[in-house]
PDB file of C-alpha atoms and ligand atoms in Angstrom:
ATOM      1  CA  MET V 790     211.997 191.310  49.911  1.00 61.00           C
ATOM      2  CA  GLU V 791     212.510 190.995  46.122  1.00 71.00           C
ATOM      3  CA  GLN V 792     210.615 193.304  43.999  1.00 90.00           C
ATOM      4  CA  PHE V 793     207.623 192.468  42.028  1.00 94.00           C
ATOM      5  CA  GLN V 794     206.145 194.394  39.148  1.00 96.00           C
ATOM      6  CA  GLY V 795     202.448 195.681  39.283  1.00 96.00           C
ATOM      7  CA  VAL V 796     199.901 197.218  36.835  1.00 97.00           C
ATOM      8  CA  ILE V 797     196.768 199.036  37.715  1.00 97.00           C
ATOM      9  CA  SER V 798     194.190 199.158  34.885  1.00 97.00           C
ATOM     10  CA  ARG V 799     191.456 201.893  35.527  1.00 96.00           C
ATOM     11  CA  ALA V 800     189.085 203.693  32.990  1.00 93.00           C
ATOM     12  CA  GLY V 801     190.968 202.432  30.069  1.00 91.00           C
ATOM     13  CA  GLU V 802     194.198 203.768  31.786  1.00 96.00           C
ATOM     14  CA  ARG V 803     197.228 201.258  32.722  1.00 97.00           C
ATOM     15  CA  GLN V 804     199.951 202.579  35.440  1.00 97.00           C
ATOM     16  CA  VAL V 805     203.039 200.018  36.094  1.00 96.00           C
ATOM     17  CA  PHE V 806     204.594 200.283  39.554  1.00 94.00           C
ATOM     18  CA  MET V 807     207.192 198.238  41.380  1.00 93.00           C
ATOM     19  CA  GLY V 808     207.048 197.168  44.885  1.00 90.00           C
ATOM     20  CA  GLU V 809     209.453 195.915  47.208  1.00 84.00           C
ATOM     21  CA  GLU V 810     207.241 194.834  50.099  1.00 75.00           C
ATOM     22  CA  SER V 811     204.990 191.582  50.510  1.00 76.00           C
ATOM     23  CA  MET V 812     202.887 191.248  47.284  1.00 79.00           C
ATOM     24  CA  GLY V 813     199.800 190.879  49.255  1.00 73.00           C
ATOM     25  CA  ILE V 814     197.428 193.831  48.557  1.00 60.00           C
ATOM     26  CA  TRP V 815     195.337 193.654  51.565  1.00 55.00           C
ATOM     27  CA  GLU V 816     198.433 192.865  54.040  1.00 54.00           C
ATOM     28  CA  GLU V 817     200.294 196.125  53.346  1.00 49.00           C
ATOM     29  CA  PRO V 818     200.279 197.998  56.322  1.00 45.00           C
ATOM     30  CA  GLY V 819     197.413 201.029  56.731  1.00 48.00           C
ATOM     31  CA  ALA V 820     195.162 198.480  54.376  1.00 54.00           C
ATOM     32  CA  GLU V 821     191.841 197.855  55.300  1.00 57.00           C
ATOM     33  CA  SER V 822     191.238 194.272  56.175  1.00 59.00           C
ATOM     34  CA  GLY V 823     189.974 191.551  58.178  1.00 60.00           C
ATOM     35  CA  CYS V 824     186.276 191.418  59.682  1.00 70.00           C
ATOM     36  CA  LYS V 825     185.209 195.036  59.798  1.00 76.00           C
ATOM     37  CA  LEU V 826     181.574 194.806  59.679  1.00 78.00           C
ATOM     38  CA  GLU V 827     180.878 196.369  56.409  1.00 82.00           C
ATOM     39  CA  ARG V 828     184.041 194.362  54.481  1.00 87.00           C
ATOM     40  CA  ASN V 829     182.180 191.046  55.317  1.00 91.00           C
ATOM     41  CA  GLU V 830     185.426 189.645  53.884  1.00 91.00           C
ATOM     42  CA  VAL V 831     185.645 185.827  52.749  1.00 93.00           C
ATOM     43  CA  ALA V 832     188.412 183.737  51.665  1.00 94.00           C
ATOM     44  CA  ILE V 833     188.491 180.445  50.139  1.00 96.00           C
ATOM     45  CA  GLU V 834     191.513 178.113  48.921  1.00 97.00           C
ATOM     46  CA  PHE V 835     190.991 175.368  46.269  1.00 98.00           C
ATOM     47  CA  CYS V 836     193.395 173.318  44.210  1.00 98.00           C
ATOM     48  CA  ALA V 837     194.360 174.535  40.892  1.00 98.00           C
ATOM     49  CA  GLN V 838     192.163 172.580  38.796  1.00 97.00           C
ATOM     50  CA  SER V 839     189.856 173.323  36.115  1.00 95.00           C
ATOM     51  CA  ARG V 840     187.026 171.680  37.639  1.00 96.00           C
ATOM     52  CA  ASN V 841     187.063 174.237  40.393  1.00 98.00           C
ATOM     53  CA  GLU V 842     186.935 177.176  38.092  1.00 97.00           C
ATOM     54  CA  SER V 843     183.082 176.948  37.875  1.00 97.00           C
ATOM     55  CA  PHE V 844     182.880 176.552  41.807  1.00 97.00           C
ATOM     56  CA  ALA V 845     184.935 179.743  42.275  1.00 98.00           C
ATOM     57  CA  ARG V 846     182.683 181.751  39.896  1.00 98.00           C
ATOM     58  CA  MET V 847     179.624 180.464  41.728  1.00 98.00           C
ATOM     59  CA  VAL V 848     181.143 181.461  45.095  1.00 98.00           C
ATOM     60  CA  ALA V 849     181.941 184.868  43.806  1.00 98.00           C
ATOM     61  CA  ALA V 850     178.361 185.437  42.318  1.00 98.00           C
ATOM     62  CA  ALA V 851     176.717 184.103  45.646  1.00 98.00           C
ATOM     63  CA  TYR V 852     178.749 186.348  47.614  1.00 98.00           C
ATOM     64  CA  THR V 853     178.094 189.388  45.428  1.00 97.00           C
ATOM     65  CA  ALA V 854     174.325 188.753  45.847  1.00 97.00           C
ATOM     66  CA  GLN V 855     174.513 190.587  49.324  1.00 95.00           C
ATOM     67  CA  LEU V 856     174.822 193.713  46.821  1.00 96.00           C
ATOM     68  CA  ASN V 857     171.413 193.105  44.954  1.00 96.00           C
ATOM     69  CA  PRO V 858     173.423 193.026  41.466  1.00 97.00           C
ATOM     70  CA  THR V 859     171.724 192.623  38.307  1.00 97.00           C
ATOM     71  CA  MET V 860     172.110 189.718  35.997  1.00 97.00           C
ATOM     72  CA  GLU V 861     174.527 191.596  34.071  1.00 97.00           C
ATOM     73  CA  GLU V 862     176.675 192.637  36.980  1.00 98.00           C
ATOM     74  CA  ILE V 863     176.752 188.715  37.970  1.00 98.00           C
ATOM     75  CA  SER V 864     177.472 187.823  34.764  1.00 98.00           C
ATOM     76  CA  ASP V 865     180.453 190.308  34.343  1.00 98.00           C
ATOM     77  CA  ILE V 866     181.837 188.911  37.744  1.00 98.00           C
ATOM     78  CA  LYS V 867     181.520 185.493  36.982  1.00 98.00           C
ATOM     79  CA  THR V 868     183.467 185.776  33.486  1.00 98.00           C
ATOM     80  CA  ALA V 869     186.190 187.745  35.301  1.00 98.00           C
ATOM     81  CA  VAL V 870     186.423 185.248  38.066  1.00 98.00           C
ATOM     82  CA  SER V 871     186.675 182.443  35.359  1.00 98.00           C
ATOM     83  CA  GLU V 872     189.465 184.294  33.452  1.00 98.00           C
ATOM     84  CA  ALA V 873     191.604 184.877  36.651  1.00 98.00           C
ATOM     85  CA  VAL V 874     191.033 181.193  37.796  1.00 98.00           C
ATOM     86  CA  THR V 875     191.720 179.702  34.576  1.00 97.00           C
ATOM     87  CA  ASN V 876     194.774 181.486  34.310  1.00 98.00           C
ATOM     88  CA  ALA V 877     196.296 180.507  37.672  1.00 98.00           C
ATOM     89  CA  VAL V 878     195.525 176.910  36.685  1.00 98.00           C
ATOM     90  CA  ILE V 879     196.833 176.938  33.307  1.00 97.00           C
ATOM     91  CA  HIS V 880     199.557 179.538  33.322  1.00 97.00           C
ATOM     92  CA  GLY V 881     200.481 179.888  36.873  1.00 98.00           C
ATOM     93  CA  TYR V 882     200.726 176.313  37.600  1.00 98.00           C
ATOM     94  CA  SER V 883     200.861 174.919  34.000  1.00 96.00           C
ATOM     95  CA  GLY V 884     198.247 172.446  34.898  1.00 92.00           C
ATOM     96  CA  GLY V 885     200.119 170.942  37.598  1.00 96.00           C
ATOM     97  CA  ASP V 886     199.623 170.704  41.312  1.00 97.00           C
ATOM     98  CA  GLY V 887     198.996 174.306  43.207  1.00 97.00           C
ATOM     99  CA  ILE V 888     196.544 176.158  45.651  1.00 97.00           C
ATOM    100  CA  ILE V 889     194.595 179.033  44.607  1.00 98.00           C
ATOM    101  CA  ARG V 890     193.166 181.678  47.038  1.00 97.00           C
ATOM    102  CA  MET V 891     190.215 183.650  46.285  1.00 97.00           C
ATOM    103  CA  ARG V 892     189.501 186.508  48.743  1.00 95.00           C
ATOM    104  CA  LEU V 893     186.551 188.425  48.447  1.00 96.00           C
ATOM    105  CA  ALA V 894     185.453 191.752  50.212  1.00 94.00           C
ATOM    106  CA  LEU V 895     183.005 194.663  50.166  1.00 92.00           C
ATOM    107  CA  SER V 896     183.718 198.296  50.445  1.00 86.00           C
ATOM    108  CA  GLU V 897     180.572 200.837  49.839  1.00 84.00           C
ATOM    109  CA  ASN V 898     178.843 199.622  46.767  1.00 92.00           C
ATOM    110  CA  GLU V 899     181.793 197.566  45.478  1.00 96.00           C
ATOM    111  CA  VAL V 900     182.681 194.201  45.266  1.00 97.00           C
ATOM    112  CA  GLN V 901     186.640 193.283  45.587  1.00 96.00           C
ATOM    113  CA  ILE V 902     187.995 190.007  44.454  1.00 97.00           C
ATOM    114  CA  GLU V 903     191.661 188.765  44.654  1.00 97.00           C
ATOM    115  CA  VAL V 904     192.748 185.785  43.302  1.00 98.00           C
ATOM    116  CA  THR V 905     196.218 184.266  43.942  1.00 97.00           C
ATOM    117  CA  ASP V 906     198.521 181.532  43.105  1.00 97.00           C
ATOM    118  CA  HIS V 907     201.896 180.731  43.884  1.00 96.00           C
ATOM    119  CA  GLY V 908     202.890 179.853  40.450  1.00 97.00           C
ATOM    120  CA  VAL V 909     205.749 180.736  37.726  1.00 97.00           C
ATOM    121  CA  GLY V 910     204.868 184.555  37.668  1.00 97.00           C
ATOM    122  CA  ILE V 911     204.391 186.901  34.729  1.00 98.00           C
ATOM    123  CA  GLU V 912     207.673 188.426  33.378  1.00 97.00           C
ATOM    124  CA  ASN V 913     206.173 191.611  31.873  1.00 97.00           C
ATOM    125  CA  ILE V 914     202.700 192.171  33.195  1.00 98.00           C
ATOM    126  CA  LEU V 915     201.810 194.892  30.537  1.00 97.00           C
ATOM    127  CA  ILE V 916     202.663 192.932  27.607  1.00 97.00           C
ATOM    128  CA  ALA V 917     200.638 189.917  28.998  1.00 98.00           C
ATOM    129  CA  MET V 918     197.757 192.447  29.106  1.00 97.00           C
ATOM    130  CA  GLU V 919     197.869 193.244  25.831  1.00 96.00           C
ATOM    131  CA  PRO V 920     194.621 191.840  23.620  1.00 95.00           C
ATOM    132  CA  MET V 921     195.660 188.503  21.641  1.00 95.00           C
ATOM    133  CA  TYR V 922     198.995 188.203  23.566  1.00 95.00           C
ATOM    134  CA  THR V 923     199.071 184.632  24.895  1.00 95.00           C
ATOM    135  CA  THR V 924     202.134 182.458  25.583  1.00 94.00           C
ATOM    136  CA  ARG V 925     200.122 179.432  24.974  1.00 92.00           C
ATOM    137  CA  PRO V 926     198.953 179.231  21.454  1.00 86.00           C
ATOM    138  CA  ASP V 927     199.426 175.577  21.348  1.00 88.00           C
ATOM    139  CA  MET V 928     196.684 175.302  23.668  1.00 84.00           C
ATOM    140  CA  GLU V 929     194.452 177.432  21.408  1.00 84.00           C
ATOM    141  CA  ARG V 930     194.133 180.303  24.013  1.00 90.00           C
ATOM    142  CA  SER V 931     193.213 183.611  22.546  1.00 92.00           C
ATOM    143  CA  GLY V 932     195.002 185.882  24.791  1.00 95.00           C
ATOM    144  CA  MET V 933     191.759 187.792  25.899  1.00 96.00           C
ATOM    145  CA  GLY V 934     191.515 186.878  29.442  1.00 98.00           C
ATOM    146  CA  PHE V 935     193.283 190.165  30.963  1.00 98.00           C
ATOM    147  CA  ALA V 936     191.230 192.062  28.327  1.00 97.00           C
ATOM    148  CA  PHE V 937     187.889 190.497  29.418  1.00 97.00           C
ATOM    149  CA  MET V 938     188.724 191.227  32.968  1.00 98.00           C
ATOM    150  CA  GLU V 939     189.535 195.092  32.018  1.00 97.00           C
ATOM    151  CA  ALA V 940     186.264 195.270  30.340  1.00 97.00           C
ATOM    152  CA  PHE V 941     183.800 193.587  32.519  1.00 98.00           C
ATOM    153  CA  MET V 942     185.342 195.117  36.065  1.00 98.00           C
ATOM    154  CA  ASP V 943     185.750 198.620  37.008  1.00 98.00           C
ATOM    155  CA  GLU V 944     189.568 198.180  38.218  1.00 97.00           C
ATOM    156  CA  LEU V 945     191.970 195.222  37.372  1.00 98.00           C
ATOM    157  CA  GLU V 946     195.313 195.179  39.558  1.00 97.00           C
ATOM    158  CA  VAL V 947     197.751 192.539  38.797  1.00 97.00           C
ATOM    159  CA  ARG V 948     200.989 191.802  40.796  1.00 96.00           C
ATOM    160  CA  SER V 949     203.472 189.137  39.937  1.00 97.00           C
ATOM    161  CA  ALA V 950     206.963 188.171  40.305  1.00 95.00           C
ATOM    162  CA  LEU V 951     208.820 185.474  38.176  1.00 95.00           C
ATOM    163  CA  GLY V 952     208.964 182.311  40.724  1.00 94.00           C
ATOM    164  CA  ARG V 953     206.598 183.857  43.292  1.00 94.00           C
ATOM    165  CA  GLY V 954     203.472 184.084  41.868  1.00 96.00           C
ATOM    166  CA  THR V 955     200.534 186.290  40.684  1.00 97.00           C
ATOM    167  CA  ILE V 956     197.827 188.322  42.583  1.00 97.00           C
ATOM    168  CA  VAL V 957     194.858 189.444  40.328  1.00 98.00           C
ATOM    169  CA  ARG V 958     192.536 191.943  42.388  1.00 96.00           C
ATOM    170  CA  MET V 959     189.432 193.176  40.431  1.00 98.00           C
ATOM    171  CA  LYS V 960     186.666 195.846  41.615  1.00 97.00           C
ATOM    172  CA  LYS V 961     183.315 196.240  40.490  1.00 98.00           C
ATOM    173  CA  LYS V 962     180.820 198.820  41.352  1.00 97.00           C
ATOM    174  CA  ILE V 963     177.444 197.370  42.035  1.00 97.00           C
ATOM    175  CA  ALA V 964     174.211 199.831  41.581  1.00 90.00           C
ATOM    176  CA  PRO V 965     172.335 200.331  44.305  1.00 87.00           C
ATOM    177  CA  GLY V 966     168.862 198.838  43.676  1.00 74.00           C
ATOM    178  CA  VAL V 967     166.024 200.755  43.827  1.00 65.00           C
TER     179      VAL V 967
HETATM  180  N1  ATP M1187     198.594 183.364  36.501  1.00 70.66           N
HETATM  181  C1  ATP M1187     199.307 183.536  35.676  1.00 70.66           C
HETATM  182  N2  ATP M1187     200.779 183.300  36.335  1.00 70.66           N
HETATM  183  C2  ATP M1187     201.254 183.077  35.024  1.00 70.66           C
HETATM  184  N3  ATP M1187     201.095 183.740  33.640  1.00 70.66           N
HETATM  185  C3  ATP M1187     199.848 184.116  33.561  1.00 70.66           C
HETATM  186  C4  ATP M1187     199.094 184.153  34.564  1.00 70.66           C
HETATM  187  N4  ATP M1187     197.663 185.096  33.814  1.00 70.66           N
HETATM  188  C5  ATP M1187     198.070 185.074  32.821  1.00 70.66           C
HETATM  189  N5  ATP M1187     199.492 184.877  32.384  1.00 70.66           N
HETATM  190  C6  ATP M1187     200.157 185.345  31.205  1.00 70.66           C
HETATM  191  O1  ATP M1187     199.514 186.201  30.363  1.00 70.66           O
HETATM  192  C7  ATP M1187     199.234 185.790  29.182  1.00 70.66           C
HETATM  193  C8  ATP M1187     197.968 186.231  28.888  1.00 70.66           C
HETATM  194  O2  ATP M1187     196.684 186.045  29.566  1.00 70.66           O
HETATM  195  P1  ATP M1187     195.588 186.141  29.107  1.00 70.66           P
HETATM  196  O3  ATP M1187     194.288 185.598  29.975  1.00 70.66           O
HETATM  197  O4  ATP M1187     195.083 187.798  28.544  1.00 70.66           O
HETATM  198  O5  ATP M1187     195.329 185.157  27.672  1.00 70.66           O
HETATM  199  P2  ATP M1187     195.331 183.627  27.579  1.00 70.66           P
HETATM  200  O6  ATP M1187     195.248 183.022  29.126  1.00 70.66           O
HETATM  201  O7  ATP M1187     196.662 183.308  26.841  1.00 70.66           O
HETATM  202  O8  ATP M1187     194.061 183.355  26.819  1.00 70.66           O
HETATM  203  P3  ATP M1187     192.721 183.023  26.954  1.00 70.66           P
HETATM  204  O9  ATP M1187     192.421 183.784  28.083  1.00 70.66           O
HETATM  205  O10 ATP M1187     192.136 184.089  26.009  1.00 70.66           O
HETATM  206  O11 ATP M1187     192.291 181.848  26.887  1.00 70.66           O
HETATM  207  C9  ATP M1187     199.067 184.369  29.218  1.00 70.66           C
HETATM  208  O12 ATP M1187     199.248 183.533  27.754  1.00 70.66           O
HETATM  209  C10 ATP M1187     200.245 183.683  30.227  1.00 70.66           C
HETATM  210  O13 ATP M1187     201.556 184.003  29.696  1.00 70.66           O
HETATM  211 MG1   MG M1188     193.422 183.544  30.199  1.00 70.66          MG
END
């Protein structure tokens, strides 16, 4: 198996790591996955088209509703999902054909969202995460997508390998309602 690069960003700190196993985050040995009652995992696949961005955003919002989130929490999740899916469409597949997979799961009072593409991949994730860094200034991108995902979610993990694709996994704690 070829190497992939990963970055985990949590509470303003970023950690880089390399992996040799499959890039799939939830497929790793020992990782929790599948239809455990408390995880209630859901996955959808859709064509990499910008018209599916709002669909993905609404699915994530509807899924998170089971944790009784606030309007603000829902809005944060929608923004983060939009950014991840837009990136897969315009960078991963450069606007061409491709499939995007979004997985959703719960752990305690937390929602986990994973967006995967099998596109071009990212050469250097840390650099790509820098605010204002964009490889598409021609498309009037501002380079703020990853910065928004970091700001609106509690944890952001990105794994990528050139020619293989990119996995973006985000976690957000949802405060229990009263
Ligand atoms: N799924 C992906 N596949 C390949 N490259 C990606 C992917 N997601 C991000 N990138 C790379 O990371 C860079 C930074 O992404 P980010 O979302 O922060 O900014 P942007 O998409 O360029 O601009 P904005 O999100 O503000 O419109 C992108 O310009 C692109 O080079
Ligand atoms: Mg972006």
